[in-house]
Amino acid sequence: MSGQQPRAGFIGTVKAVLWSFVGIRKRKDYHDDASSLDPKAVIVAGVLGGLIFVLTIVAVVNWVVS
């Protein structure tokens, strides 16, 4: 396994997913993420991030309307 980057941890995965939600990413960081992130962890973090985002929007709309 020489020459292989270590896998990113939970915080690194969440950070990469949050940056992808914003849409701002350097090419070097993208390539680093592509080689170090676990695809299953990225999917889980993306689904959870999207769910939290949607629930936050629903809560804000309910608060404003009431």
Coordinates of C-alpha atoms in Angstrom, one line a residue:
M1 CA 0.0 0.0 0.0
S2 CA 2.9 2.4 -0.5
G3 CA 2.0 5.5 -2.4
Q4 CA -1.6 5.3 -1.4
Q5 CA -3.2 8.2 0.5
P6 CA -4.8 7.4 3.8
R7 CA -8.6 7.5 3.9
A8 CA -10.2 10.7 5.1
G9 CA -12.1 10.5 8.4
F10 CA -15.6 11.6 9.3
I11 CA -14.8 15.3 9.6
G12 CA -12.9 15.3 6.3
T13 CA -15.8 13.7 4.6
V14 CA -18.4 16.1 6.0
K15 CA -16.1 19.0 5.1
A16 CA -15.9 17.9 1.5
V17 CA -19.6 17.4 1.3
L18 CA -20.3 20.9 2.7
W19 CA -17.9 22.4 0.2
S20 CA -19.7 20.6 -2.6
F21 CA -23.0 22.0 -1.4
V22 CA -21.5 25.5 -1.7
G23 CA -20.0 24.7 -5.1
I24 CA -16.6 26.3 -4.4
R25 CA -13.7 23.9 -4.6
K26 CA -10.1 24.1 -5.8
R27 CA -9.0 21.6 -8.4
K28 CA -6.2 20.3 -6.1
D29 CA -8.6 19.8 -3.2
Y30 CA -11.0 18.0 -5.5
H31 CA -8.3 15.6 -6.6
D32 CA -7.2 15.1 -3.0
D33 CA -10.8 14.3 -2.0
A34 CA -11.3 11.9 -5.0
S35 CA -8.3 9.8 -3.9
S36 CA -9.0 9.8 -0.1
L37 CA -12.7 9.8 0.4
D38 CA -14.8 6.6 0.7
P39 CA -17.7 6.8 -1.8
K40 CA -20.1 5.2 0.7
A41 CA -19.3 7.7 3.4
V42 CA -19.7 10.6 0.9
I43 CA -23.2 9.3 -0.1
V44 CA -24.3 9.0 3.6
A45 CA -22.9 12.4 4.4
G46 CA -24.6 13.9 1.4
V47 CA -28.0 12.4 2.2
L48 CA -27.7 13.5 5.8
G49 CA -26.6 17.0 4.8
G50 CA -29.5 17.3 2.3
L51 CA -32.0 16.0 4.9
I52 CA -30.7 18.6 7.5
F53 CA -30.9 21.3 4.9
V54 CA -34.5 20.5 3.8
L55 CA -35.7 20.2 7.5
T56 CA -34.1 23.5 8.3
I57 CA -35.9 25.2 5.4
V58 CA -39.2 23.6 6.4
A59 CA -38.7 24.8 10.0
V60 CA -37.9 28.4 8.9
V61 CA -40.9 28.5 6.6
N62 CA -43.2 27.2 9.3
W63 CA -41.8 29.8 11.7
V64 CA -42.2 32.7 9.3
V65 CA -45.7 31.7 8.2
S66 CA -47.0 31.2 11.8

